[in-house]
PDB file of C-alpha atoms in Angstrom:
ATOM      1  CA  UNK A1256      -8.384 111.603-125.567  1.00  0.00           C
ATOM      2  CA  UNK A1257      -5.364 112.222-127.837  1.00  0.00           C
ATOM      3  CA  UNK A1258      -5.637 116.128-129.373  1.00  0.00           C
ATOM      4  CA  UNK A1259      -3.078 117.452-131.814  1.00  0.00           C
ATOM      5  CA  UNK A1260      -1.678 120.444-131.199  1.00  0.00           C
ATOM      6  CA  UNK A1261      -1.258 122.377-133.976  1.00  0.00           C
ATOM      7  CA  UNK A1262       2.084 125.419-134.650  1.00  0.00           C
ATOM      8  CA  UNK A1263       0.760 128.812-132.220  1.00  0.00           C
ATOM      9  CA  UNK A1264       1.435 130.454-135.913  1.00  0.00           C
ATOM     10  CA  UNK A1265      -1.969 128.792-136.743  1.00  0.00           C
ATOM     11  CA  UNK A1266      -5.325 130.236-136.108  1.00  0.00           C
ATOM     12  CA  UNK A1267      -7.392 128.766-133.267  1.00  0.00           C
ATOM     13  CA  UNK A1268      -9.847 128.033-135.886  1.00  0.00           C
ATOM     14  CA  UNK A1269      -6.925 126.176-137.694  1.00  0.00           C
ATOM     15  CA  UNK A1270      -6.123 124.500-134.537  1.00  0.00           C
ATOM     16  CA  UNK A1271      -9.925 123.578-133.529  1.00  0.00           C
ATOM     17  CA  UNK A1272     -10.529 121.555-136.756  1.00  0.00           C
ATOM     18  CA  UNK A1273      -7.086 119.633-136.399  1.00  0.00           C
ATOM     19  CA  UNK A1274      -8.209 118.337-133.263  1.00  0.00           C
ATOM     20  CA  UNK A1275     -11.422 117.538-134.205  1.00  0.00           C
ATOM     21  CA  UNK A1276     -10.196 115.574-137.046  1.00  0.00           C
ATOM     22  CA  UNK A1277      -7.797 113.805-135.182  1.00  0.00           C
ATOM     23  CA  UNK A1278     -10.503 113.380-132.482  1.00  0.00           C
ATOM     24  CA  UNK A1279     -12.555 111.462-135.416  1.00  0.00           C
ATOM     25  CA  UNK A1280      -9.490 109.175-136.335  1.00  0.00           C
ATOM     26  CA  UNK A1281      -8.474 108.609-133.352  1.00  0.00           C
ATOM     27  CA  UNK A1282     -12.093 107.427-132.458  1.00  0.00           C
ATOM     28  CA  UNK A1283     -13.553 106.217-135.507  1.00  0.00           C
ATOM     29  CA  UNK A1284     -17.321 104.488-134.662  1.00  0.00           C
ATOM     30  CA  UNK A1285     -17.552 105.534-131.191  1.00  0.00           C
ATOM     31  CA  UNK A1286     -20.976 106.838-131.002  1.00  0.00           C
ATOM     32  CA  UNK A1287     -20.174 108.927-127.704  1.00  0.00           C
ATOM     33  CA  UNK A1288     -18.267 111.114-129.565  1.00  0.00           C
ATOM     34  CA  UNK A1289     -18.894 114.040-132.344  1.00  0.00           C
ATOM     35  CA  UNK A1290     -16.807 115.797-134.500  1.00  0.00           C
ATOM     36  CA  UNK A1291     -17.918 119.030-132.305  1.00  0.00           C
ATOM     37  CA  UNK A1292     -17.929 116.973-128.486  1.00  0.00           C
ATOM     38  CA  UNK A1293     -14.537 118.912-127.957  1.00  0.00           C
ATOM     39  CA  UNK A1294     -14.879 122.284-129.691  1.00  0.00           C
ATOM     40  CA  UNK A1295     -14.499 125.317-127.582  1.00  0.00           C
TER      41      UNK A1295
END
């Protein structure tokens, strides 16, 4: 699972919704996975 890690000058909330976007690029159609199946 490829996450993208965002500047620390970001807020975590900042952070959280880059990776979940990238989460549903990287993994378009794959029914195992939701834009929150990785959220802290």
């Amino acid at each position: 699972m490829t996450r993208w890690h965002s500047p620390p000058t970001l807020p975590n909330a900042l952070q959280d919704f880059c990776g979940l976007l990238a989460n549903r690029i990287n993994a378009p159609g794959n029914s195992s996975t939701t834009p929150f199946a990785n959220s802290k």
